[in-house]
Coordinates of C-alpha atoms in Angstrom, one line a residue:
Chain A
M1281 CA -0.1 0.0 -0.1
Q1282 CA 1.2 3.4 -0.7
V1283 CA 1.1 6.2 1.6
S1284 CA 0.3 9.4 0.5
K1285 CA 0.8 13.0 1.8
E1286 CA -2.7 13.4 2.8
E1287 CA -2.9 10.2 4.6
I1288 CA 0.1 10.9 6.6
L1289 CA -1.2 14.2 7.8
H1290 CA -4.2 12.8 8.4
I1291 CA -2.7 10.1 10.6
A1292 CA -0.4 12.7 12.6
N1293 CA -3.4 14.6 13.3
L1294 CA -5.2 11.8 14.7
A1295 CA -1.8 11.2 16.8
R1296 CA -2.1 15.1 17.6
L1297 CA 1.5 15.5 16.1
N1298 CA 2.4 18.1 13.7
L1299 CA 4.6 17.3 10.7
E1300 CA 7.0 20.2 9.6
E1301 CA 6.6 20.5 5.6
N1302 CA 10.2 19.4 5.5
E1303 CA 10.0 16.1 7.6
I1304 CA 6.6 15.0 5.8
D1305 CA 8.5 12.9 2.9
Q1306 CA 10.9 11.7 5.7
Y1307 CA 8.1 10.2 7.7
I1308 CA 6.5 9.1 4.5
D1309 CA 9.1 7.4 3.6
N1310 CA 10.0 5.6 6.9
L1311 CA 6.5 4.5 7.3
Q1312 CA 6.3 3.2 4.1
N1313 CA 9.6 0.9 4.6
I1314 CA 8.3 -0.6 7.8
L1315 CA 4.8 -1.2 6.3
N1316 CA 6.5 -3.0 3.1
F1317 CA 8.4 -5.2 5.5
A1318 CA 5.2 -5.5 8.2
N1319 CA 3.2 -6.8 5.0
I1320 CA 4.8 -10.6 5.6
V1321 CA 2.3 -10.9 8.4
N1322 CA 0.0 -11.3 5.2
N1323 CA 2.0 -14.2 4.1
A1324 CA 1.8 -15.9 7.4
P1325 CA 0.1 -19.4 7.8
I1326 CA -2.4 -17.9 9.9
E1327 CA -5.6 -19.1 8.4
G1328 CA -8.4 -19.8 10.6
L1329 CA -6.2 -19.1 14.3
D1330 CA -7.6 -16.9 16.7
I1331 CA -6.0 -13.4 18.0
T1332 CA -4.0 -13.1 20.7
I1333 CA -4.2 -9.9 23.0
G1334 CA -1.8 -11.1 25.8
T1335 CA 0.1 -13.9 26.3
N1336 CA -1.1 -14.6 30.1
E1337 CA -4.1 -16.8 30.8
A1338 CA -7.2 -14.9 29.8
K1339 CA -9.1 -14.4 32.8
N1340 CA -10.7 -11.5 34.5
V1341 CA -9.3 -9.9 37.7
F1342 CA -11.5 -8.2 40.0
R1343 CA -11.1 -6.6 43.1
K1344 CA -13.2 -4.4 45.3
D1345 CA -13.7 -0.9 44.1
E1346 CA -12.3 0.9 46.9
I1347 CA -11.1 4.7 47.3
E1348 CA -7.7 5.0 48.3
V1349 CA -6.6 8.7 49.0
F1350 CA -3.3 9.8 47.6
E1351 CA -2.0 12.1 50.4
D1352 CA 0.9 13.9 48.3
N1353 CA -1.0 16.4 46.3
K1354 CA 2.3 18.6 46.3
A1355 CA 4.1 15.8 44.6
L1356 CA 1.2 15.4 41.6
L1357 CA 1.1 19.2 41.2
Q1358 CA 4.6 19.9 41.1
N1359 CA 4.7 17.9 37.8
A1360 CA 1.9 20.3 36.4
P1361 CA 3.4 22.5 33.7
S1362 CA 1.0 25.2 34.9
Q1363 CA -1.2 25.4 38.0
E1364 CA -3.4 27.6 40.1
Q1365 CA -4.8 26.8 43.8
N1366 CA -4.0 23.5 43.6
M1367 CA -5.5 22.7 40.2
F1368 CA -4.3 22.1 36.7
K1369 CA -4.3 24.6 34.5
I1370 CA -5.5 24.9 31.2
P1371 CA -6.5 27.1 28.1
K1372 CA -10.4 27.9 28.2
V1373 CA -12.1 24.6 26.6
I1374 CA -16.1 25.8 26.1
Q1375 CA -16.1 29.3 24.1
Chain B
M1468 CA 41.2 -5.9 45.7
D1469 CA 39.3 -3.8 43.3
I1470 CA 35.7 -3.7 44.9
T1471 CA 33.8 -2.7 41.9
E1472 CA 35.2 -6.3 40.0
L1473 CA 33.2 -8.1 42.4
T1474 CA 29.8 -9.7 41.8
V1475 CA 27.0 -9.2 44.1
H1476 CA 27.2 -12.6 45.7
E1477 CA 31.1 -11.8 46.5
L1478 CA 30.3 -8.3 47.9
Q1479 CA 27.8 -10.4 50.3
E1480 CA 30.3 -12.6 51.2
K1481 CA 33.0 -9.7 52.0
L1482 CA 30.4 -8.1 54.2
A1483 CA 29.3 -11.2 56.1
N1484 CA 33.0 -11.8 57.1
K1485 CA 33.6 -8.3 57.5
E1486 CA 36.4 -7.5 54.7
L1487 CA 34.2 -4.9 53.6
T1488 CA 32.0 -2.5 55.3
I1489 CA 28.9 -1.0 53.6
T1490 CA 30.4 2.6 53.0
D1491 CA 33.5 0.7 51.6
I1492 CA 31.5 -0.7 48.9
T1493 CA 29.4 2.5 48.1
K1494 CA 32.6 4.7 47.9
A1495 CA 34.0 2.2 45.6
Y1496 CA 31.4 2.6 43.0
V1497 CA 31.1 6.1 43.4
D1498 CA 34.7 6.9 42.8
R1499 CA 34.2 4.7 39.7
I1500 CA 31.3 6.7 38.4
N1501 CA 33.1 9.9 39.1
D1502 CA 36.1 8.3 37.2
K1503 CA 34.5 6.4 33.8
E1504 CA 31.1 8.4 33.4
K1505 CA 32.7 11.2 31.4
D1506 CA 33.7 8.0 29.0
V1507 CA 30.8 5.9 29.2
Q1508 CA 28.1 8.2 29.7
A1509 CA 25.7 5.8 31.3
F1510 CA 23.8 7.8 33.7
V1511 CA 20.9 10.4 33.2
T1512 CA 20.8 11.0 37.1
T1513 CA 23.3 10.3 39.3
L1514 CA 22.7 10.1 42.8
T1515 CA 26.3 9.9 44.3
D1516 CA 26.3 12.0 47.4
E1517 CA 22.6 10.7 48.4
A1518 CA 24.0 7.2 48.1
M1519 CA 27.2 8.0 50.4
K1520 CA 24.9 9.4 53.0
Q1521 CA 22.5 6.6 52.7
A1522 CA 25.7 4.1 52.9
E1523 CA 26.7 5.5 56.2
E1524 CA 22.8 5.6 57.9
I1525 CA 22.6 1.8 56.5
Q1526 CA 25.9 0.8 58.0
A1527 CA 25.1 2.5 61.4
K1528 CA 22.0 0.6 61.4
V1529 CA 23.4 -2.6 60.6
E1530 CA 25.9 -2.1 63.1
N1531 CA 23.5 -1.2 65.8
G1532 CA 21.4 -4.0 65.0
E1533 CA 18.3 -2.4 63.7
I1534 CA 18.4 -3.8 60.4
S1535 CA 19.9 -6.9 58.7
G1536 CA 19.5 -8.5 55.6
K1537 CA 22.1 -10.1 52.7
F1538 CA 21.5 -6.8 50.6
A1539 CA 21.3 -4.0 52.7
G1540 CA 23.7 -1.5 51.6
I1541 CA 24.0 -3.1 48.4
P1542 CA 24.2 -0.8 45.3
I1543 CA 22.1 -0.7 42.2
G1544 CA 21.5 1.2 39.0
I1545 CA 18.0 1.6 37.9
K1546 CA 17.0 2.3 33.9
D1547 CA 15.2 5.8 33.9
N1548 CA 11.7 4.3 33.2
M1549 CA 11.1 2.7 36.3
C1550 CA 9.4 5.6 38.6
T1551 CA 11.6 6.7 42.0
K1552 CA 9.9 8.9 44.3
G1553 CA 11.4 12.3 44.6
V1554 CA 14.1 11.4 41.7
K1555 CA 13.5 12.3 38.4
T1556 CA 12.2 9.5 36.1
T1557 CA 12.7 11.0 32.5
C1558 CA 12.6 8.1 30.1
S1559 CA 15.6 9.8 28.2
S1560 CA 12.9 12.1 26.6
K1561 CA 12.5 15.8 26.4
M1562 CA 8.8 15.1 27.3
L1563 CA 9.6 14.0 31.1
E1564 CA 12.9 16.0 31.1
N1565 CA 11.5 17.1 34.6
F1566 CA 9.2 14.7 35.9
V1567 CA 9.4 13.6 39.5
A1568 CA 7.5 10.6 40.1
P1569 CA 5.3 10.9 43.3
Y1570 CA 5.4 7.1 44.2
D1571 CA 8.1 4.3 43.5
A1572 CA 7.4 1.5 41.2
T1573 CA 7.0 -1.8 42.7
V1574 CA 10.1 -3.1 42.0
V1575 CA 11.8 -0.1 43.4
E1576 CA 9.6 -0.6 46.5
K1577 CA 11.1 -4.1 47.0
L1578 CA 14.5 -3.0 46.6
N1579 CA 14.0 -0.4 49.2
E1580 CA 12.6 -2.8 51.5
E1581 CA 15.8 -4.6 51.4
N1582 CA 17.8 -1.3 51.9
I1583 CA 19.3 -1.5 48.6
I1584 CA 21.2 1.7 47.5
N1585 CA 20.3 3.5 44.3
L1586 CA 23.5 5.1 42.6
G1587 CA 21.3 6.7 39.9
K1588 CA 19.1 6.6 36.7
L1589 CA 20.2 5.0 33.7
N1590 CA 20.3 6.1 30.4
M1591 CA 18.2 4.4 27.5
D1592 CA 16.7 4.9 24.1
E1593 CA 13.6 7.4 24.6
F1594 CA 10.4 5.7 26.0
A1595 CA 12.4 2.5 25.2
M1596 CA 12.3 2.6 21.7
G1597 CA 15.5 1.8 20.0
G1598 CA 18.4 -0.7 20.2
S1599 CA 21.4 1.3 20.5
T1600 CA 20.7 4.1 23.1
E1601 CA 21.4 6.7 20.4
Y1602 CA 17.6 7.7 20.6
S1603 CA 18.2 8.9 24.2
Y1604 CA 17.4 12.6 24.0
F1605 CA 20.2 13.8 26.6
K1606 CA 23.4 11.7 25.7
K1607 CA 24.9 9.2 23.5
T1608 CA 26.0 5.9 26.2
K1609 CA 29.3 4.4 24.8
N1610 CA 30.0 0.6 24.6
P1611 CA 32.8 0.0 27.5
W1612 CA 34.7 -2.6 25.0
D1613 CA 34.9 0.1 22.4
L1614 CA 33.7 3.6 23.2
R1615 CA 33.1 4.3 19.5
R1616 CA 30.4 1.8 19.6
V1617 CA 26.7 1.9 20.7
P1618 CA 26.1 -0.2 24.0
G1619 CA 23.1 -1.9 22.6
G1620 CA 19.5 -0.8 23.7
S1621 CA 17.2 0.3 24.9
S1622 CA 18.8 -0.5 28.3
G1623 CA 21.8 0.5 27.0
G1624 CA 23.1 2.8 30.3
S1625 CA 22.1 -0.1 32.5
A1626 CA 24.2 -2.9 30.4
A1627 CA 27.0 -0.4 30.0
A1628 CA 27.1 0.8 33.7
V1629 CA 27.4 -2.8 34.8
A1630 CA 30.0 -3.8 32.3
A1631 CA 32.1 -0.7 33.1
N1632 CA 31.8 -1.7 37.0
M1633 CA 29.9 1.5 37.5
V1634 CA 27.2 -0.1 39.5
P1635 CA 27.2 -3.8 40.6
W1636 CA 23.9 -4.5 39.0
A1637 CA 21.0 -3.1 37.5
L1638 CA 17.4 -3.1 36.3
G1639 CA 16.4 -2.9 32.7
S1640 CA 13.1 -3.5 30.9
D1641 CA 12.6 -5.3 27.6
T1642 CA 9.9 -5.2 25.2
G1643 CA 11.4 -6.9 22.2
G1644 CA 15.1 -7.4 23.2
S1645 CA 15.9 -4.4 25.3
I1646 CA 17.5 -6.4 28.0
R1647 CA 19.0 -9.1 26.1
Q1648 CA 20.5 -7.3 23.3
P1649 CA 22.5 -4.6 25.4
S1650 CA 23.8 -7.4 27.5
S1651 CA 24.8 -9.3 24.6
F1652 CA 26.6 -6.0 23.2
C1653 CA 28.3 -5.6 26.5
G1654 CA 29.6 -9.0 27.6
V1655 CA 27.2 -9.2 30.7
V1656 CA 24.3 -11.5 31.9
G1657 CA 20.4 -10.0 30.9
L1658 CA 17.4 -11.8 31.8
K1659 CA 13.8 -11.3 30.5
P1660 CA 11.6 -13.1 32.8
T1661 CA 8.1 -14.8 31.6
Y1662 CA 5.5 -12.2 31.1
G1663 CA 3.6 -11.4 34.3
L1664 CA 6.4 -12.6 36.8
V1665 CA 7.7 -9.2 37.6
S1666 CA 5.5 -6.4 38.4
R1667 CA 5.1 -3.5 35.8
Y1668 CA 3.5 -1.0 38.2
G1669 CA 5.5 2.2 38.0
L1670 CA 7.4 1.1 35.0
V1671 CA 6.5 4.0 32.3
A1672 CA 4.5 1.9 29.4
F1673 CA 5.7 1.0 26.2
A1674 CA 3.6 -1.7 24.9
S1675 CA 2.0 -3.2 27.7
S1676 CA 1.3 -6.8 26.3
L1677 CA 5.3 -7.1 25.8
D1678 CA 7.0 -5.1 28.4
Q1679 CA 9.0 -6.8 31.3
I1680 CA 11.2 -5.7 33.9
G1681 CA 14.2 -7.8 34.4
P1682 CA 18.2 -8.0 36.0
I1683 CA 21.0 -7.0 34.2
T1684 CA 24.3 -8.5 36.1
K1685 CA 27.8 -9.7 35.9
D1686 CA 27.0 -13.2 36.4
V1687 CA 24.0 -15.6 36.4
R1688 CA 24.1 -16.1 40.4
D1689 CA 23.5 -12.6 40.7
S1690 CA 20.9 -12.5 37.9
A1691 CA 19.2 -15.4 40.0
M1692 CA 19.5 -13.1 43.3
L1693 CA 17.9 -10.0 41.6
L1694 CA 14.9 -12.0 40.2
N1695 CA 14.0 -13.3 43.8
L1696 CA 14.0 -9.9 45.2
I1697 CA 11.6 -8.5 42.1
A1698 CA 9.5 -11.4 41.3
G1699 CA 6.1 -11.7 42.5
H1700 CA 2.3 -11.0 42.3
D1701 CA 1.2 -7.2 42.8
R1702 CA -2.3 -6.2 43.0
R1703 CA -1.4 -3.1 41.1
D1704 CA -0.5 -4.8 37.8
T1705 CA -3.5 -7.2 37.1
T1706 CA -1.5 -8.8 34.6
S1707 CA 1.4 -10.1 37.1
S1708 CA 0.6 -13.8 37.9
E1709 CA -0.2 -15.4 41.1
I1710 CA 2.7 -18.0 41.1
E1711 CA 4.6 -19.4 44.1
K1712 CA 7.5 -17.9 45.3
K1713 CA 10.8 -19.5 44.3
D1714 CA 14.3 -19.4 45.2
Y1715 CA 16.1 -19.1 41.7
T1716 CA 19.6 -19.3 43.1
K1717 CA 18.6 -23.3 44.2
A1718 CA 18.2 -24.0 40.5
L1719 CA 21.7 -23.3 39.8
K1720 CA 23.2 -27.0 39.7
N1721 CA 26.0 -26.3 37.3
D1722 CA 24.8 -29.6 35.8
V1723 CA 23.0 -30.0 32.4
K1724 CA 23.2 -34.0 32.1
G1725 CA 20.4 -35.2 30.0
L1726 CA 18.9 -31.5 29.3
K1727 CA 17.2 -31.3 26.0
I1728 CA 18.2 -28.2 24.1
G1729 CA 16.6 -27.3 20.6
V1730 CA 18.6 -25.2 18.0
P1731 CA 16.3 -23.6 15.5
K1732 CA 18.4 -23.4 12.2
E1733 CA 16.3 -20.5 11.0
F1734 CA 18.3 -18.4 13.6
F1735 CA 21.4 -19.0 12.4
G1736 CA 20.7 -18.6 8.7
E1737 CA 21.3 -15.7 6.5
G1738 CA 22.0 -12.4 8.3
I1739 CA 23.8 -13.8 11.0
N1740 CA 27.6 -12.9 11.3
E1741 CA 30.0 -15.6 10.8
E1742 CA 31.9 -15.1 13.9
V1743 CA 28.5 -14.9 16.0
K1744 CA 27.6 -18.3 14.4
K1745 CA 31.0 -19.9 14.9
K1746 CA 31.2 -18.8 19.1
L1747 CA 27.5 -20.1 19.4
E1748 CA 28.7 -23.4 17.8
E1749 CA 31.3 -23.9 20.3
A1750 CA 29.1 -23.2 22.9
I1751 CA 26.9 -26.0 21.4
E1752 CA 29.7 -28.1 21.4
K1753 CA 30.4 -27.2 25.0
Y1754 CA 27.0 -28.0 26.1
K1755 CA 27.4 -31.4 24.2
E1756 CA 30.5 -32.2 26.3
L1757 CA 28.6 -31.4 29.5
G1758 CA 25.9 -33.9 28.7
A1759 CA 23.2 -32.1 27.2
E1760 CA 21.4 -33.5 24.4
V1761 CA 21.4 -30.8 21.5
E1762 CA 19.4 -31.1 18.2
E1763 CA 18.7 -28.8 15.3
F1764 CA 15.0 -28.2 14.7
S1765 CA 12.7 -25.8 12.7
L1766 CA 11.1 -22.7 14.0
N1767 CA 10.2 -20.5 11.5
V1768 CA 8.9 -17.6 13.2
A1769 CA 11.6 -15.0 13.5
E1770 CA 10.6 -12.7 10.6
Y1771 CA 6.9 -13.3 11.2
A1772 CA 7.4 -12.3 14.7
L1773 CA 9.4 -9.3 13.9
A1774 CA 6.7 -7.6 11.7
A1775 CA 4.1 -8.5 14.3
Y1776 CA 6.1 -7.0 16.9
Y1777 CA 6.4 -3.6 15.1
I1778 CA 2.8 -3.6 14.7
I1779 CA 1.7 -4.6 18.0
G1780 CA 4.3 -2.6 19.6
C1781 CA 3.8 0.3 18.1
A1782 CA 0.0 0.2 18.4
E1783 CA 0.1 -0.3 22.1
A1784 CA 3.1 2.6 22.2
S1785 CA 0.4 4.9 20.4
S1786 CA -2.0 4.2 22.8
N1787 CA -0.1 4.5 25.8
L1788 CA 1.9 7.5 24.7
G1789 CA -1.4 9.2 24.2
R1790 CA -1.3 10.4 27.8
F1791 CA 1.5 13.0 27.3
D1792 CA -0.9 15.9 26.5
G1793 CA 1.3 18.7 28.3
I1794 CA -1.5 19.2 30.8
R1795 CA -0.7 17.2 34.2
Y1796 CA 2.7 16.7 33.9
G1797 CA 5.4 16.5 31.3
Y1798 CA 6.3 19.3 28.6
R1799 CA 4.1 22.0 27.5
T1800 CA 5.0 24.2 24.6
P1801 CA 5.5 27.9 25.7
E1802 CA 2.9 29.2 23.0
F1803 CA -0.4 28.2 22.0
K1804 CA -3.8 29.2 21.5
D1805 CA -6.3 26.5 22.4
L1806 CA -6.4 23.1 24.1
K1807 CA -5.6 21.2 20.7
E1808 CA -2.5 23.8 19.9
I1809 CA -1.4 22.7 23.4
Y1810 CA -1.6 18.7 22.6
K1811 CA -0.2 19.1 19.3
K1812 CA 2.5 21.3 20.0
S1813 CA 3.5 19.8 23.4
R1814 CA 3.9 16.3 21.9
S1815 CA 5.4 17.6 18.7
E1816 CA 8.2 19.5 20.5
G1817 CA 8.5 16.9 23.4
F1818 CA 8.7 13.7 21.7
G1819 CA 11.9 12.5 19.5
A1820 CA 11.7 11.3 15.8
E1821 CA 11.9 7.7 16.5
V1822 CA 8.9 8.1 19.2
K1823 CA 7.0 10.0 16.4
R1824 CA 7.6 7.4 13.8
R1825 CA 6.7 4.6 15.9
I1826 CA 3.6 6.7 17.3
I1827 CA 2.4 7.5 13.7
L1828 CA 3.1 3.7 12.6
G1829 CA 1.1 2.6 15.6
T1830 CA -2.0 5.1 14.7
Y1831 CA -1.7 3.9 11.1
V1832 CA -2.3 0.2 11.9
L1833 CA -5.0 0.8 14.0
S1834 CA -7.0 3.2 11.9
S1835 CA -10.0 2.0 10.1
G1836 CA -9.1 0.6 6.5
Y1837 CA -5.7 -1.2 8.0
Y1838 CA -6.8 -3.0 11.3
D1839 CA -7.7 -5.9 9.6
A1840 CA -4.6 -5.9 7.2
Y1841 CA -2.1 -5.0 9.7
Y1842 CA -3.3 -5.2 13.6
K1843 CA -5.5 -8.0 13.6
K1844 CA -3.3 -10.1 11.3
A1845 CA -0.4 -9.2 13.6
Q1846 CA -2.5 -10.5 16.3
Q1847 CA -3.0 -14.1 14.7
V1848 CA 0.8 -14.1 13.8
R1849 CA 1.2 -14.0 17.8
T1850 CA -1.0 -17.1 18.2
L1851 CA 1.1 -18.8 15.3
V1852 CA 4.7 -17.9 17.1
M1853 CA 3.4 -19.3 20.7
N1854 CA 2.1 -22.4 18.9
E1855 CA 5.3 -23.1 17.2
F1856 CA 7.1 -22.4 20.6
N1857 CA 4.8 -24.7 22.2
K1858 CA 5.5 -27.0 19.7
G1859 CA 9.2 -26.7 20.4
F1860 CA 8.8 -27.4 24.2
E1861 CA 7.2 -30.2 23.9
K1862 CA 10.6 -31.9 22.5
Y1863 CA 13.0 -29.4 24.3
D1864 CA 13.6 -27.9 27.7
V1865 CA 15.6 -25.0 26.2
I1866 CA 15.9 -23.3 22.8
L1867 CA 19.4 -21.8 22.0
T1868 CA 19.6 -18.9 19.7
P1869 CA 22.0 -16.2 19.2
T1870 CA 21.2 -13.0 21.0
S1871 CA 22.0 -10.7 18.2
P1872 CA 22.7 -11.1 14.7
T1873 CA 26.1 -9.2 15.1
V1874 CA 28.3 -7.7 18.0
A1875 CA 27.8 -4.1 18.7
F1876 CA 27.8 -1.7 15.7
N1877 CA 29.5 1.9 15.5
I1878 CA 28.1 5.1 16.8
G1879 CA 25.9 6.5 14.0
S1880 CA 26.0 3.5 11.7
K1881 CA 22.3 2.8 12.0
S1882 CA 20.7 5.5 13.5
D1883 CA 19.3 7.0 10.0
N1884 CA 18.0 3.8 8.8
P1885 CA 14.8 3.0 11.1
L1886 CA 14.4 -0.5 9.1
E1887 CA 17.8 -1.5 9.7
M1888 CA 17.8 -0.9 13.1
Y1889 CA 14.4 -2.9 13.5
L1890 CA 15.8 -5.7 11.8
A1891 CA 18.7 -6.0 14.6
D1892 CA 15.8 -7.1 17.2
I1893 CA 15.3 -10.4 15.0
C1894 CA 16.7 -12.9 17.4
T1895 CA 15.0 -11.4 20.4
V1896 CA 11.3 -10.3 19.5
S1897 CA 9.7 -13.7 19.1
V1898 CA 10.2 -14.0 22.9
N1899 CA 8.2 -11.4 23.9
I1900 CA 5.4 -11.7 21.2
A1901 CA 5.3 -15.5 23.1
G1902 CA 5.4 -14.0 26.7
L1903 CA 8.5 -16.3 27.4
P1904 CA 11.7 -15.8 29.7
G1905 CA 15.0 -15.4 27.7
I1906 CA 18.6 -14.9 28.9
S1907 CA 21.5 -13.9 27.2
I1908 CA 25.1 -14.9 28.5
P1909 CA 28.3 -13.8 27.0
C1910 CA 29.9 -16.8 25.1
G1911 CA 33.2 -15.5 23.7
V1912 CA 34.5 -12.3 21.8
D1913 CA 34.9 -12.0 17.9
S1914 CA 38.1 -11.0 16.1
Q1915 CA 38.0 -7.4 17.3
G1916 CA 37.6 -8.2 21.0
M1917 CA 33.7 -7.5 21.1
P1918 CA 31.4 -9.8 23.2
I1919 CA 29.1 -12.1 21.7
G1920 CA 25.8 -13.2 23.5
M1921 CA 24.2 -16.3 23.6
Q1922 CA 20.2 -16.4 24.2
L1923 CA 18.6 -19.1 25.8
I1924 CA 14.7 -19.4 25.8
G1925 CA 12.7 -21.4 28.3
N1926 CA 8.9 -22.3 28.4
K1927 CA 6.7 -19.9 30.6
F1928 CA 7.9 -19.7 34.2
Q1929 CA 10.6 -22.1 33.5
E1930 CA 13.0 -19.4 34.5
E1931 CA 15.1 -22.0 36.6
T1932 CA 15.3 -24.4 33.7
I1933 CA 17.2 -21.5 31.4
L1934 CA 19.2 -20.1 34.8
N1935 CA 20.6 -23.5 35.2
A1936 CA 21.6 -23.9 31.8
A1937 CA 23.1 -20.3 31.6
Y1938 CA 25.2 -21.1 34.9
T1939 CA 26.5 -24.2 33.9
L1940 CA 27.8 -22.8 30.6
E1941 CA 29.2 -19.9 32.6
Q1942 CA 31.3 -22.3 34.9
A1943 CA 32.7 -24.2 32.0
I1944 CA 33.9 -21.1 29.7
K1945 CA 34.8 -18.7 32.5
F1946 CA 34.0 -15.5 30.5
R1947 CA 34.8 -12.8 33.0
E1948 CA 37.9 -14.2 33.9
N1949 CA 38.9 -14.2 30.6
Y1950 CA 37.7 -11.2 29.0
K1951 CA 37.4 -7.4 30.3
P1952 CA 36.0 -4.4 28.4
Q1953 CA 39.2 -2.2 27.5
F1954 CA 37.5 1.0 27.1
K1955 CA 39.0 1.0 23.7
G1956 CA 39.0 4.4 21.6
G1957 CA 38.7 6.8 24.1
A1958 CA 40.1 10.4 24.2
N1959 CA 42.8 9.3 26.8

């Protein structure tokens, strides 16, 4: 499959990434090379095989939904790029 | 006596018979780091002052009987993708350059309970994506055997620090070979445990169905000891298995009589360096002499597994790395007009090129129209790989392969060609795809004096079998006694 410029820009937008005009060709080229290689999964003898999501025995793990209070608010907020009055600060979302 | 030459079990003996004190040991490592870090550049963060202070405190507590325990005061280094409370955890990314975890990873908690001393956080490929540690945002770690070459990756800082005697042992993480391949390149022992044996809580996620934490050590006994400390169920990682606690050192019998070793011929074919092949063949001969039953067989999965690995690994990464949005932690772009621009600019400026490449590939294979062609097929390939390994383990106890097709390559020689870098993972990824344990041990050096690694793969939760097989060969070939890193190609 050939990756087009429109397509890579669409994918980058879905992934919330900007690609500079001068990087686009490089990213297309890299993606194309890897996809060409990855295409061999289409030749694998996998007819009729189930999919595997994880290698552990598939079972649900249940626990009680109990609230645990994380005391160290300060340690959490010190990583925030912007904060005010003990809250994460972001630009206005609703116009 | 050079303290930093000793393994952890040797350090323990010398502490027990009072030849050494805890402060002697930490001081020796701090001096060694101060001496070698400029050449090797293994650390993102060094904690030398903190470690000395901690060593004195632990020494005092041991002397007045407040604490005991065989590991009290033993130093360690930790890959910089495991959360350490109060100490930066950067994943070698600009995105997390100033991130200070508010909690400890489970493995770190377990080390702290033993009063083990953290000497620092070790360099890696950004978000563990890479095989050379060249994709670190901060620095390029050098291979202690030849400073012009890469240490491998992504746990390159961990493997180089152990090889250069800057830490006695270290923790790494392995998603497609990131413990075993750098261990092979640096001539040390690296173990990727069975998926689910070690808790991933507090490990910054790359590909959640493939990631495992494991030990990088000077010898196999240390590997078993560090595995003892970190293995076990954790309610905070629901994929961690509830299996009985074992003492892995008890498995080290120095005896492989009757052990059935399968050698998959596809792992010795095209693309495997001749010198690597030759050393592996010598190791196989040695196993035969030691009484193991070695047989060649067919395991035609490596290429399919590699393709599936890059599809699944990148798909999971694109989802896991969605959390880096410039809001609660991590890098935020200085200029933006709205929320969407915070996301896009923070991510574009905070992630390096390789991380972006993988996010784009992962988003592509998960996107509508390509999901069935790539992602679903890769998941079926995963079943195929598991089935083929299962067939192998019906006949053999251990599967033996090279760890990497080549020895450590030169810095800069592959960093511009992503696909070529990916192909270097051909021998290791199928182990992650199938969730199996694998260990790499050095089995000799090539004509340039660079270490060659051998990989032993076991069935699920059969770490004891591969540890014993690795230990027995190690005792027979005595790699550490015969070869040492020479720091070739340095400025001085």
